């Protein structure tokens, strides 16, 4: 990388380095701090006169006053092209397995590798001809990447119509070889390769228009799909205390949500949890393709033991890669775990910049940064009429499970759905541990609104009776109130809870959810007459066990139909019983 400007270190404060320079410097420009033979990557985060403050993405040990700083004139960017899927990168897009192979498991400071394989051959098929006029993001051709048709597109930075002067014929090419030559309206010619670079903090907008999220994203997790749905291209957050099941929930969302690509951003999580992701994902089977789930996944990994500045880069790198695949008309799910660690990194850098702190010492611009991240989600209509989407789900780790803390509150202001994890439900082994009474969604479920309302109503009524029984005891409630309590507990146990270790019950298709909800609503609405509370309890316990067996049976199989017949017969008997 050619360097034309330089400065020198005047101060070091943790991962922040103060630099003096004599030439012009750009905000968010990439620079390298030279320490002996090591070049440490950093980013300009503040400029005051002839002084700049840099956040360094590496350990800053042994940086001394007077050390040279080289400015690159480029913004922090990622390489985009074939070969991203199935890979594990850090926040600077260094391929971690290749880094470990080259330098050992204790990674060397200042070591950077190319994110994409420069020597691999890709079979390119052109989609345009000489003389065609195109705009940024238009498809020039394609290569096969895993199970997808990976578009080679007109680079996103170009404006106006570009004329195709040359286009490569079908054949094998490396990503750095020229596959097209385009001429802009000013007559300047531009060569195009299979790879392009894009600044991570600037959204990719090479599409016709952005649409309002409307269609539900089918996650196959019943509680989410029915009570707190997510829209394709929408946003949601999952706050919860440690041990509430965020990781398991993300694994099942990755496997079963009806999307094309999954991007996982592990930004600042504990190394143990990140290792769990890296160990499990290569062995998880994608139920849609029966191939390894990792083949349609990109993992961006920065643990809590890595420098704090790298957490921010991991979040932006992940969302830029997600937007890139959206430009191909694909549907992408981005899971960020956890945005709290990113916010803590912002708090740390803000303190070193001596900025005026906001609530709990977080920077005053916390809400703006979080909003700008989630705003990059959305459904877009491409210029060829196709649609693509990025759905963003952010895990939040509030200290002590306190949802009133600033990061959770700032997130709730911008997301479309809130999936609040409950310590009580997690301790009671209820999965998913999403609290159905505290959580909410602005999106529409594929279940009829009237049925969703009845389900919520019985949960609220059941909870109200349960709270009353804590005070006055079971004997202090009427039989009718006790039956309402049992109905709510039944709905929770057989529908809202799922067995994550059962191959059938871990995911439920939309058709099955609609089918089962119809019967559950019938039970909720049915007027039961029991001789005593004990008789009511026995009935619902028996019914619960039959439903659990039903959940474990494949949809519309003989076993499924037989258990359903038993359930309906038992309900008919109960309806005919007169106290």
mmCIF file with all atom_site columns, C-alpha atoms in Angstrom, residues 92-281:
data_model
loop_
_atom_site.group_PDB
_atom_site.id
_atom_site.type_symbol
_atom_site.label_atom_id
_atom_site.label_alt_id
_atom_site.label_comp_id
_atom_site.label_asym_id
_atom_site.label_entity_id
_atom_site.label_seq_id
_atom_site.pdbx_PDB_ins_code
_atom_site.Cartn_x
_atom_site.Cartn_y
_atom_site.Cartn_z
_atom_site.occupancy
_atom_site.B_iso_or_equiv
_atom_site.pdbx_formal_charge
_atom_site.auth_seq_id
_atom_site.auth_comp_id
_atom_site.auth_asym_id
_atom_site.auth_atom_id
_atom_site.pdbx_PDB_model_num
ATOM 1   C CA . UNK A 1 92  ? -10.254 -6.346  10.173  1.00 0.00 ? 92  UNK A CA 1
ATOM 2   C CA . UNK A 1 93  ? -11.186 -9.204  7.816   1.00 0.00 ? 93  UNK A CA 1
ATOM 3   C CA . UNK A 1 94  ? -8.073  -11.235 8.518   1.00 0.00 ? 94  UNK A CA 1
ATOM 4   C CA . UNK A 1 95  ? -8.863  -14.934 7.948   1.00 0.00 ? 95  UNK A CA 1
ATOM 5   C CA . UNK A 1 96  ? -8.255  -16.419 11.403  1.00 0.00 ? 96  UNK A CA 1
ATOM 6   C CA . UNK A 1 97  ? -7.518  -20.070 10.429  1.00 0.00 ? 97  UNK A CA 1
ATOM 7   C CA . UNK A 1 98  ? -4.920  -18.880 7.899   1.00 0.00 ? 98  UNK A CA 1
ATOM 8   C CA . UNK A 1 99  ? -3.434  -16.507 10.487  1.00 0.00 ? 99  UNK A CA 1
ATOM 9   C CA . UNK A 1 100 ? -3.119  -19.379 12.964  1.00 0.00 ? 100 UNK A CA 1
ATOM 10  C CA . UNK A 1 101 ? -1.509  -21.558 10.322  1.00 0.00 ? 101 UNK A CA 1
ATOM 11  C CA . UNK A 1 102 ? 1.003   -18.847 9.410   1.00 0.00 ? 102 UNK A CA 1
ATOM 12  C CA . UNK A 1 103 ? 1.878   -17.516 12.868  1.00 0.00 ? 103 UNK A CA 1
ATOM 13  C CA . UNK A 1 104 ? 0.670   -20.093 15.391  1.00 0.00 ? 104 UNK A CA 1
ATOM 14  C CA . UNK A 1 105 ? -2.278  -19.878 17.770  1.00 0.00 ? 105 UNK A CA 1
ATOM 15  C CA . UNK A 1 106 ? -0.772  -16.924 19.638  1.00 0.00 ? 106 UNK A CA 1
ATOM 16  C CA . UNK A 1 107 ? -1.274  -14.448 16.842  1.00 0.00 ? 107 UNK A CA 1
ATOM 17  C CA . UNK A 1 108 ? 1.533   -12.088 16.037  1.00 0.00 ? 108 UNK A CA 1
ATOM 18  C CA . UNK A 1 109 ? 0.821   -8.384  16.456  1.00 0.00 ? 109 UNK A CA 1
ATOM 19  C CA . UNK A 1 110 ? 0.686   -6.453  13.198  1.00 0.00 ? 110 UNK A CA 1
ATOM 20  C CA . UNK A 1 111 ? 0.147   -9.549  11.053  1.00 0.00 ? 111 UNK A CA 1
ATOM 21  C CA . UNK A 1 112 ? -2.398  -9.111  8.262   1.00 0.00 ? 112 UNK A CA 1
ATOM 22  C CA . UNK A 1 113 ? -3.404  -11.491 5.500   1.00 0.00 ? 113 UNK A CA 1
ATOM 23  C CA . UNK A 1 114 ? -5.469  -11.089 2.362   1.00 0.00 ? 114 UNK A CA 1
ATOM 24  C CA . UNK A 1 115 ? -9.089  -12.021 3.118   1.00 0.00 ? 115 UNK A CA 1
ATOM 25  C CA . UNK A 1 116 ? -9.722  -13.573 -0.296  1.00 0.00 ? 116 UNK A CA 1
ATOM 26  C CA . UNK A 1 117 ? -7.702  -16.266 -2.039  1.00 0.00 ? 117 UNK A CA 1
ATOM 27  C CA . UNK A 1 118 ? -5.854  -14.498 -4.854  1.00 0.00 ? 118 UNK A CA 1
ATOM 28  C CA . UNK A 1 119 ? -4.803  -17.745 -6.592  1.00 0.00 ? 119 UNK A CA 1
ATOM 29  C CA . UNK A 1 120 ? -8.069  -19.650 -6.697  1.00 0.00 ? 120 UNK A CA 1
ATOM 30  C CA . UNK A 1 121 ? -9.732  -19.940 -10.086 1.00 0.00 ? 121 UNK A CA 1
ATOM 31  C CA . UNK A 1 122 ? -13.430 -19.126 -10.428 1.00 0.00 ? 122 UNK A CA 1
ATOM 32  C CA . UNK A 1 123 ? -15.527 -20.098 -13.432 1.00 0.00 ? 123 UNK A CA 1
ATOM 33  C CA . UNK A 1 124 ? -16.975 -16.802 -14.701 1.00 0.00 ? 124 UNK A CA 1
ATOM 34  C CA . UNK A 1 125 ? -20.094 -16.593 -16.879 1.00 0.00 ? 125 UNK A CA 1
ATOM 35  C CA . UNK A 1 126 ? -20.812 -13.163 -18.442 1.00 0.00 ? 126 UNK A CA 1
ATOM 36  C CA . UNK A 1 127 ? -24.340 -11.729 -18.247 1.00 0.00 ? 127 UNK A CA 1
ATOM 37  C CA . UNK A 1 128 ? -23.866 -8.613  -20.425 1.00 0.00 ? 128 UNK A CA 1
ATOM 38  C CA . UNK A 1 129 ? -22.416 -7.763  -23.808 1.00 0.00 ? 129 UNK A CA 1
ATOM 39  C CA . UNK A 1 130 ? -20.292 -4.956  -25.226 1.00 0.00 ? 130 UNK A CA 1
ATOM 40  C CA . UNK A 1 131 ? -22.344 -1.782  -25.642 1.00 0.00 ? 131 UNK A CA 1
ATOM 41  C CA . UNK A 1 132 ? -24.725 -2.433  -22.746 1.00 0.00 ? 132 UNK A CA 1
ATOM 42  C CA . UNK A 1 133 ? -25.321 0.461   -20.352 1.00 0.00 ? 133 UNK A CA 1
ATOM 43  C CA . UNK A 1 134 ? -25.294 -0.361  -16.637 1.00 0.00 ? 134 UNK A CA 1
ATOM 44  C CA . UNK A 1 135 ? -25.385 1.340   -13.267 1.00 0.00 ? 135 UNK A CA 1
ATOM 45  C CA . UNK A 1 136 ? -23.607 0.570   -10.018 1.00 0.00 ? 136 UNK A CA 1
ATOM 46  C CA . UNK A 1 137 ? -24.608 -2.792  -8.538  1.00 0.00 ? 137 UNK A CA 1
ATOM 47  C CA . UNK A 1 138 ? -25.700 -4.198  -11.902 1.00 0.00 ? 138 UNK A CA 1
ATOM 48  C CA . UNK A 1 139 ? -24.781 -7.800  -12.670 1.00 0.00 ? 139 UNK A CA 1
ATOM 49  C CA . UNK A 1 140 ? -21.839 -8.202  -15.066 1.00 0.00 ? 140 UNK A CA 1
ATOM 50  C CA . UNK A 1 141 ? -21.685 -11.962 -14.701 1.00 0.00 ? 141 UNK A CA 1
ATOM 51  C CA . UNK A 1 142 ? -21.550 -14.651 -12.062 1.00 0.00 ? 142 UNK A CA 1
ATOM 52  C CA . UNK A 1 143 ? -19.541 -17.446 -10.513 1.00 0.00 ? 143 UNK A CA 1
ATOM 53  C CA . UNK A 1 144 ? -20.721 -20.383 -8.440  1.00 0.00 ? 144 UNK A CA 1
ATOM 54  C CA . UNK A 1 145 ? -20.018 -19.934 -4.711  1.00 0.00 ? 145 UNK A CA 1
ATOM 55  C CA . UNK A 1 146 ? -21.168 -22.889 -2.607  1.00 0.00 ? 146 UNK A CA 1
ATOM 56  C CA . UNK A 1 147 ? -24.897 -23.231 -3.423  1.00 0.00 ? 147 UNK A CA 1
ATOM 57  C CA . UNK A 1 148 ? -25.332 -19.638 -4.636  1.00 0.00 ? 148 UNK A CA 1
ATOM 58  C CA . UNK A 1 149 ? -24.966 -17.734 -7.870  1.00 0.00 ? 149 UNK A CA 1
ATOM 59  C CA . UNK A 1 150 ? -22.452 -15.081 -6.793  1.00 0.00 ? 150 UNK A CA 1
ATOM 60  C CA . UNK A 1 151 ? -22.862 -11.924 -8.843  1.00 0.00 ? 151 UNK A CA 1
ATOM 61  C CA . UNK A 1 152 ? -19.888 -9.999  -10.149 1.00 0.00 ? 152 UNK A CA 1
ATOM 62  C CA . UNK A 1 153 ? -21.256 -6.464  -10.062 1.00 0.00 ? 153 UNK A CA 1
ATOM 63  C CA . UNK A 1 154 ? -20.450 -2.979  -11.296 1.00 0.00 ? 154 UNK A CA 1
ATOM 64  C CA . UNK A 1 155 ? -18.486 -1.417  -8.381  1.00 0.00 ? 155 UNK A CA 1
ATOM 65  C CA . UNK A 1 156 ? -20.785 0.459   -6.024  1.00 0.00 ? 156 UNK A CA 1
ATOM 66  C CA . UNK A 1 157 ? -18.871 3.765   -6.065  1.00 0.00 ? 157 UNK A CA 1
ATOM 67  C CA . UNK A 1 158 ? -19.653 4.574   -9.718  1.00 0.00 ? 158 UNK A CA 1
ATOM 68  C CA . UNK A 1 159 ? -22.360 7.122   -10.580 1.00 0.00 ? 159 UNK A CA 1
ATOM 69  C CA . UNK A 1 160 ? -24.502 7.371   -13.692 1.00 0.00 ? 160 UNK A CA 1
ATOM 70  C CA . UNK A 1 161 ? -24.670 5.015   -16.662 1.00 0.00 ? 161 UNK A CA 1
ATOM 71  C CA . UNK A 1 162 ? -21.542 3.111   -17.614 1.00 0.00 ? 162 UNK A CA 1
ATOM 72  C CA . UNK A 1 163 ? -20.987 1.553   -21.025 1.00 0.00 ? 163 UNK A CA 1
ATOM 73  C CA . UNK A 1 164 ? -19.499 -1.920  -21.322 1.00 0.00 ? 164 UNK A CA 1
ATOM 74  C CA . UNK A 1 165 ? -16.343 -1.622  -23.461 1.00 0.00 ? 165 UNK A CA 1
ATOM 75  C CA . UNK A 1 166 ? -15.004 -5.121  -22.825 1.00 0.00 ? 166 UNK A CA 1
ATOM 76  C CA . UNK A 1 167 ? -16.388 -8.195  -21.081 1.00 0.00 ? 167 UNK A CA 1
ATOM 77  C CA . UNK A 1 168 ? -14.534 -11.432 -20.456 1.00 0.00 ? 168 UNK A CA 1
ATOM 78  C CA . UNK A 1 169 ? -15.730 -14.627 -22.086 1.00 0.00 ? 169 UNK A CA 1
ATOM 79  C CA . UNK A 1 170 ? -16.720 -17.691 -20.092 1.00 0.00 ? 170 UNK A CA 1
ATOM 80  C CA . UNK A 1 171 ? -13.778 -19.293 -18.371 1.00 0.00 ? 171 UNK A CA 1
ATOM 81  C CA . UNK A 1 172 ? -11.654 -19.574 -15.270 1.00 0.00 ? 172 UNK A CA 1
ATOM 82  C CA . UNK A 1 173 ? -10.232 -16.400 -13.745 1.00 0.00 ? 173 UNK A CA 1
ATOM 83  C CA . UNK A 1 174 ? -8.551  -15.268 -10.539 1.00 0.00 ? 174 UNK A CA 1
ATOM 84  C CA . UNK A 1 175 ? -10.340 -12.591 -8.522  1.00 0.00 ? 175 UNK A CA 1
ATOM 85  C CA . UNK A 1 176 ? -7.663  -10.020 -9.354  1.00 0.00 ? 176 UNK A CA 1
ATOM 86  C CA . UNK A 1 177 ? -7.895  -10.451 -13.121 1.00 0.00 ? 177 UNK A CA 1
ATOM 87  C CA . UNK A 1 178 ? -9.824  -7.941  -15.225 1.00 0.00 ? 178 UNK A CA 1
ATOM 88  C CA . UNK A 1 179 ? -13.179 -9.293  -16.341 1.00 0.00 ? 179 UNK A CA 1
ATOM 89  C CA . UNK A 1 180 ? -14.691 -6.070  -17.738 1.00 0.00 ? 180 UNK A CA 1
ATOM 90  C CA . UNK A 1 181 ? -13.845 -2.548  -18.847 1.00 0.00 ? 181 UNK A CA 1
ATOM 91  C CA . UNK A 1 182 ? -16.470 0.174   -18.361 1.00 0.00 ? 182 UNK A CA 1
ATOM 92  C CA . UNK A 1 183 ? -16.625 3.765   -19.606 1.00 0.00 ? 183 UNK A CA 1
ATOM 93  C CA . UNK A 1 184 ? -18.276 6.438   -17.454 1.00 0.00 ? 184 UNK A CA 1
ATOM 94  C CA . UNK A 1 185 ? -20.242 9.484   -18.744 1.00 0.00 ? 185 UNK A CA 1
ATOM 95  C CA . UNK A 1 186 ? -17.031 11.564  -18.713 1.00 0.00 ? 186 UNK A CA 1
ATOM 96  C CA . UNK A 1 187 ? -15.349 9.108   -21.062 1.00 0.00 ? 187 UNK A CA 1
ATOM 97  C CA . UNK A 1 188 ? -12.991 7.659   -18.460 1.00 0.00 ? 188 UNK A CA 1
ATOM 98  C CA . UNK A 1 189 ? -12.446 3.907   -18.610 1.00 0.00 ? 189 UNK A CA 1
ATOM 99  C CA . UNK A 1 190 ? -12.512 1.693   -15.505 1.00 0.00 ? 190 UNK A CA 1
ATOM 100 C CA . UNK A 1 191 ? -11.320 -1.892  -15.222 1.00 0.00 ? 191 UNK A CA 1
ATOM 101 C CA . UNK A 1 192 ? -13.375 -4.298  -13.108 1.00 0.00 ? 192 UNK A CA 1
ATOM 102 C CA . UNK A 1 193 ? -12.183 -7.430  -11.336 1.00 0.00 ? 193 UNK A CA 1
ATOM 103 C CA . UNK A 1 194 ? -14.143 -10.018 -9.377  1.00 0.00 ? 194 UNK A CA 1
ATOM 104 C CA . UNK A 1 195 ? -13.313 -8.286  -6.089  1.00 0.00 ? 195 UNK A CA 1
ATOM 105 C CA . UNK A 1 196 ? -14.099 -4.796  -4.885  1.00 0.00 ? 196 UNK A CA 1
ATOM 106 C CA . UNK A 1 197 ? -13.481 -2.818  -1.710  1.00 0.00 ? 197 UNK A CA 1
ATOM 107 C CA . UNK A 1 198 ? -15.997 -0.774  0.257   1.00 0.00 ? 198 UNK A CA 1
ATOM 108 C CA . UNK A 1 199 ? -15.726 1.423   3.389   1.00 0.00 ? 199 UNK A CA 1
ATOM 109 C CA . UNK A 1 200 ? -17.413 -0.393  6.257   1.00 0.00 ? 200 UNK A CA 1
ATOM 110 C CA . UNK A 1 201 ? -19.019 2.690   7.812   1.00 0.00 ? 201 UNK A CA 1
ATOM 111 C CA . UNK A 1 202 ? -20.802 3.746   4.609   1.00 0.00 ? 202 UNK A CA 1
ATOM 112 C CA . UNK A 1 203 ? -23.971 1.779   3.698   1.00 0.00 ? 203 UNK A CA 1
ATOM 113 C CA . UNK A 1 204 ? -24.126 0.164   0.256   1.00 0.00 ? 204 UNK A CA 1
ATOM 114 C CA . UNK A 1 205 ? -26.992 1.849   -1.607  1.00 0.00 ? 205 UNK A CA 1
ATOM 115 C CA . UNK A 1 206 ? -26.657 0.563   -5.173  1.00 0.00 ? 206 UNK A CA 1
ATOM 116 C CA . UNK A 1 207 ? -30.352 -0.318  -5.405  1.00 0.00 ? 207 UNK A CA 1
ATOM 117 C CA . UNK A 1 208 ? -33.563 1.249   -6.731  1.00 0.00 ? 208 UNK A CA 1
ATOM 118 C CA . UNK A 1 209 ? -35.406 1.806   -3.466  1.00 0.00 ? 209 UNK A CA 1
ATOM 119 C CA . UNK A 1 210 ? -35.713 0.648   0.106   1.00 0.00 ? 210 UNK A CA 1
ATOM 120 C CA . UNK A 1 211 ? -39.022 -0.944  1.069   1.00 0.00 ? 211 UNK A CA 1
ATOM 121 C CA . UNK A 1 212 ? -40.858 -1.179  4.365   1.00 0.00 ? 212 UNK A CA 1
ATOM 122 C CA . UNK A 1 213 ? -40.476 -4.616  5.999   1.00 0.00 ? 213 UNK A CA 1
ATOM 123 C CA . UNK A 1 214 ? -43.834 -6.369  5.780   1.00 0.00 ? 214 UNK A CA 1
ATOM 124 C CA . UNK A 1 215 ? -43.537 -10.135 5.240   1.00 0.00 ? 215 UNK A CA 1
ATOM 125 C CA . UNK A 1 216 ? -42.855 -12.203 8.376   1.00 0.00 ? 216 UNK A CA 1
ATOM 126 C CA . UNK A 1 217 ? -39.510 -13.958 8.667   1.00 0.00 ? 217 UNK A CA 1
ATOM 127 C CA . UNK A 1 218 ? -40.279 -17.572 9.524   1.00 0.00 ? 218 UNK A CA 1
ATOM 128 C CA . UNK A 1 219 ? -37.844 -18.539 12.281  1.00 0.00 ? 219 UNK A CA 1
ATOM 129 C CA . UNK A 1 220 ? -39.624 -21.833 13.120  1.00 0.00 ? 220 UNK A CA 1
ATOM 130 C CA . UNK A 1 221 ? -39.462 -20.874 16.792  1.00 0.00 ? 221 UNK A CA 1
ATOM 131 C CA . UNK A 1 222 ? -43.113 -20.826 17.811  1.00 0.00 ? 222 UNK A CA 1
ATOM 132 C CA . UNK A 1 223 ? -42.955 -18.170 20.529  1.00 0.00 ? 223 UNK A CA 1
ATOM 133 C CA . UNK A 1 224 ? -41.215 -15.745 18.171  1.00 0.00 ? 224 UNK A CA 1
ATOM 134 C CA . UNK A 1 225 ? -43.294 -16.464 15.072  1.00 0.00 ? 225 UNK A CA 1
ATOM 135 C CA . UNK A 1 226 ? -46.610 -16.242 16.927  1.00 0.00 ? 226 UNK A CA 1
ATOM 136 C CA . UNK A 1 227 ? -46.268 -13.633 19.686  1.00 0.00 ? 227 UNK A CA 1
ATOM 137 C CA . UNK A 1 228 ? -43.196 -11.517 18.835  1.00 0.00 ? 228 UNK A CA 1
ATOM 138 C CA . UNK A 1 229 ? -42.616 -11.961 15.082  1.00 0.00 ? 229 UNK A CA 1
ATOM 139 C CA . UNK A 1 230 ? -39.714 -10.623 13.056  1.00 0.00 ? 230 UNK A CA 1
ATOM 140 C CA . UNK A 1 231 ? -40.150 -9.218  9.557   1.00 0.00 ? 231 UNK A CA 1
ATOM 141 C CA . UNK A 1 232 ? -37.879 -9.975  6.617   1.00 0.00 ? 232 UNK A CA 1
ATOM 142 C CA . UNK A 1 233 ? -35.561 -6.975  6.533   1.00 0.00 ? 233 UNK A CA 1
ATOM 143 C CA . UNK A 1 234 ? -36.593 -5.977  10.045  1.00 0.00 ? 234 UNK A CA 1
ATOM 144 C CA . UNK A 1 235 ? -34.672 -5.585  13.286  1.00 0.00 ? 235 UNK A CA 1
ATOM 145 C CA . UNK A 1 236 ? -34.909 -7.220  16.686  1.00 0.00 ? 236 UNK A CA 1
ATOM 146 C CA . UNK A 1 237 ? -32.917 -7.375  19.883  1.00 0.00 ? 237 UNK A CA 1
ATOM 147 C CA . UNK A 1 238 ? -32.485 -10.144 22.453  1.00 0.00 ? 238 UNK A CA 1
ATOM 148 C CA . UNK A 1 239 ? -31.418 -8.726  25.814  1.00 0.00 ? 239 UNK A CA 1
ATOM 149 C CA . UNK A 1 240 ? -30.841 -11.123 28.649  1.00 0.00 ? 240 UNK A CA 1
ATOM 150 C CA . UNK A 1 241 ? -28.598 -12.036 31.561  1.00 0.00 ? 241 UNK A CA 1
ATOM 151 C CA . UNK A 1 242 ? -25.774 -14.553 31.353  1.00 0.00 ? 242 UNK A CA 1
ATOM 152 C CA . UNK A 1 243 ? -27.045 -18.113 31.056  1.00 0.00 ? 243 UNK A CA 1
ATOM 153 C CA . UNK A 1 244 ? -30.470 -17.202 29.668  1.00 0.00 ? 244 UNK A CA 1
ATOM 154 C CA . UNK A 1 245 ? -29.960 -19.085 26.402  1.00 0.00 ? 245 UNK A CA 1
ATOM 155 C CA . UNK A 1 246 ? -28.882 -16.415 23.891  1.00 0.00 ? 246 UNK A CA 1
ATOM 156 C CA . UNK A 1 247 ? -26.295 -18.672 22.260  1.00 0.00 ? 247 UNK A CA 1
ATOM 157 C CA . UNK A 1 248 ? -28.641 -21.644 21.803  1.00 0.00 ? 248 UNK A CA 1
ATOM 158 C CA . UNK A 1 249 ? -31.308 -19.327 20.428  1.00 0.00 ? 249 UNK A CA 1
ATOM 159 C CA . UNK A 1 250 ? -28.846 -17.868 17.900  1.00 0.00 ? 250 UNK A CA 1
ATOM 160 C CA . UNK A 1 251 ? -27.743 -21.331 16.799  1.00 0.00 ? 251 UNK A CA 1
ATOM 161 C CA . UNK A 1 252 ? -31.330 -22.386 16.087  1.00 0.00 ? 252 UNK A CA 1
ATOM 162 C CA . UNK A 1 253 ? -32.112 -19.100 14.341  1.00 0.00 ? 253 UNK A CA 1
ATOM 163 C CA . UNK A 1 254 ? -29.049 -19.637 12.143  1.00 0.00 ? 254 UNK A CA 1
ATOM 164 C CA . UNK A 1 255 ? -30.132 -23.157 11.235  1.00 0.00 ? 255 UNK A CA 1
ATOM 165 C CA . UNK A 1 256 ? -33.870 -22.771 10.780  1.00 0.00 ? 256 UNK A CA 1
ATOM 166 C CA . UNK A 1 257 ? -34.710 -19.157 9.874   1.00 0.00 ? 257 UNK A CA 1
ATOM 167 C CA . UNK A 1 258 ? -35.813 -19.012 6.251   1.00 0.00 ? 258 UNK A CA 1
ATOM 168 C CA . UNK A 1 259 ? -32.934 -16.897 4.936   1.00 0.00 ? 259 UNK A CA 1
ATOM 169 C CA . UNK A 1 260 ? -30.194 -17.529 2.383   1.00 0.00 ? 260 UNK A CA 1
ATOM 170 C CA . UNK A 1 261 ? -27.081 -16.255 4.191   1.00 0.00 ? 261 UNK A CA 1
ATOM 171 C CA . UNK A 1 262 ? -26.219 -16.001 7.897   1.00 0.00 ? 262 UNK A CA 1
ATOM 172 C CA . UNK A 1 263 ? -23.572 -13.546 9.121   1.00 0.00 ? 263 UNK A CA 1
ATOM 173 C CA . UNK A 1 264 ? -22.505 -13.957 12.753  1.00 0.00 ? 264 UNK A CA 1
ATOM 174 C CA . UNK A 1 265 ? -20.644 -11.093 14.428  1.00 0.00 ? 265 UNK A CA 1
ATOM 175 C CA . UNK A 1 266 ? -19.101 -12.203 17.727  1.00 0.00 ? 266 UNK A CA 1
ATOM 176 C CA . UNK A 1 267 ? -18.082 -8.761  18.910  1.00 0.00 ? 267 UNK A CA 1
ATOM 177 C CA . UNK A 1 268 ? -16.404 -8.856  22.292  1.00 0.00 ? 268 UNK A CA 1
ATOM 178 C CA . UNK A 1 269 ? -17.969 -12.025 23.670  1.00 0.00 ? 269 UNK A CA 1
ATOM 179 C CA . UNK A 1 270 ? -16.016 -14.271 26.011  1.00 0.00 ? 270 UNK A CA 1
ATOM 180 C CA . UNK A 1 271 ? -13.536 -16.520 24.247  1.00 0.00 ? 271 UNK A CA 1
ATOM 181 C CA . UNK A 1 272 ? -15.336 -19.639 25.535  1.00 0.00 ? 272 UNK A CA 1
ATOM 182 C CA . UNK A 1 273 ? -18.595 -18.701 23.782  1.00 0.00 ? 273 UNK A CA 1
ATOM 183 C CA . UNK A 1 274 ? -16.785 -17.802 20.553  1.00 0.00 ? 274 UNK A CA 1
ATOM 184 C CA . UNK A 1 275 ? -14.920 -21.114 20.613  1.00 0.00 ? 275 UNK A CA 1
ATOM 185 C CA . UNK A 1 276 ? -18.284 -22.863 21.004  1.00 0.00 ? 276 UNK A CA 1
ATOM 186 C CA . UNK A 1 277 ? -19.527 -21.141 17.835  1.00 0.00 ? 277 UNK A CA 1
ATOM 187 C CA . UNK A 1 278 ? -16.376 -22.034 15.908  1.00 0.00 ? 278 UNK A CA 1
ATOM 188 C CA . UNK A 1 279 ? -16.487 -25.652 17.058  1.00 0.00 ? 279 UNK A CA 1
ATOM 189 C CA . UNK A 1 280 ? -20.195 -26.257 16.470  1.00 0.00 ? 280 UNK A CA 1
ATOM 190 C CA . UNK A 1 281 ? -20.983 -24.363 13.266  1.00 0.00 ? 281 UNK A CA 1
#
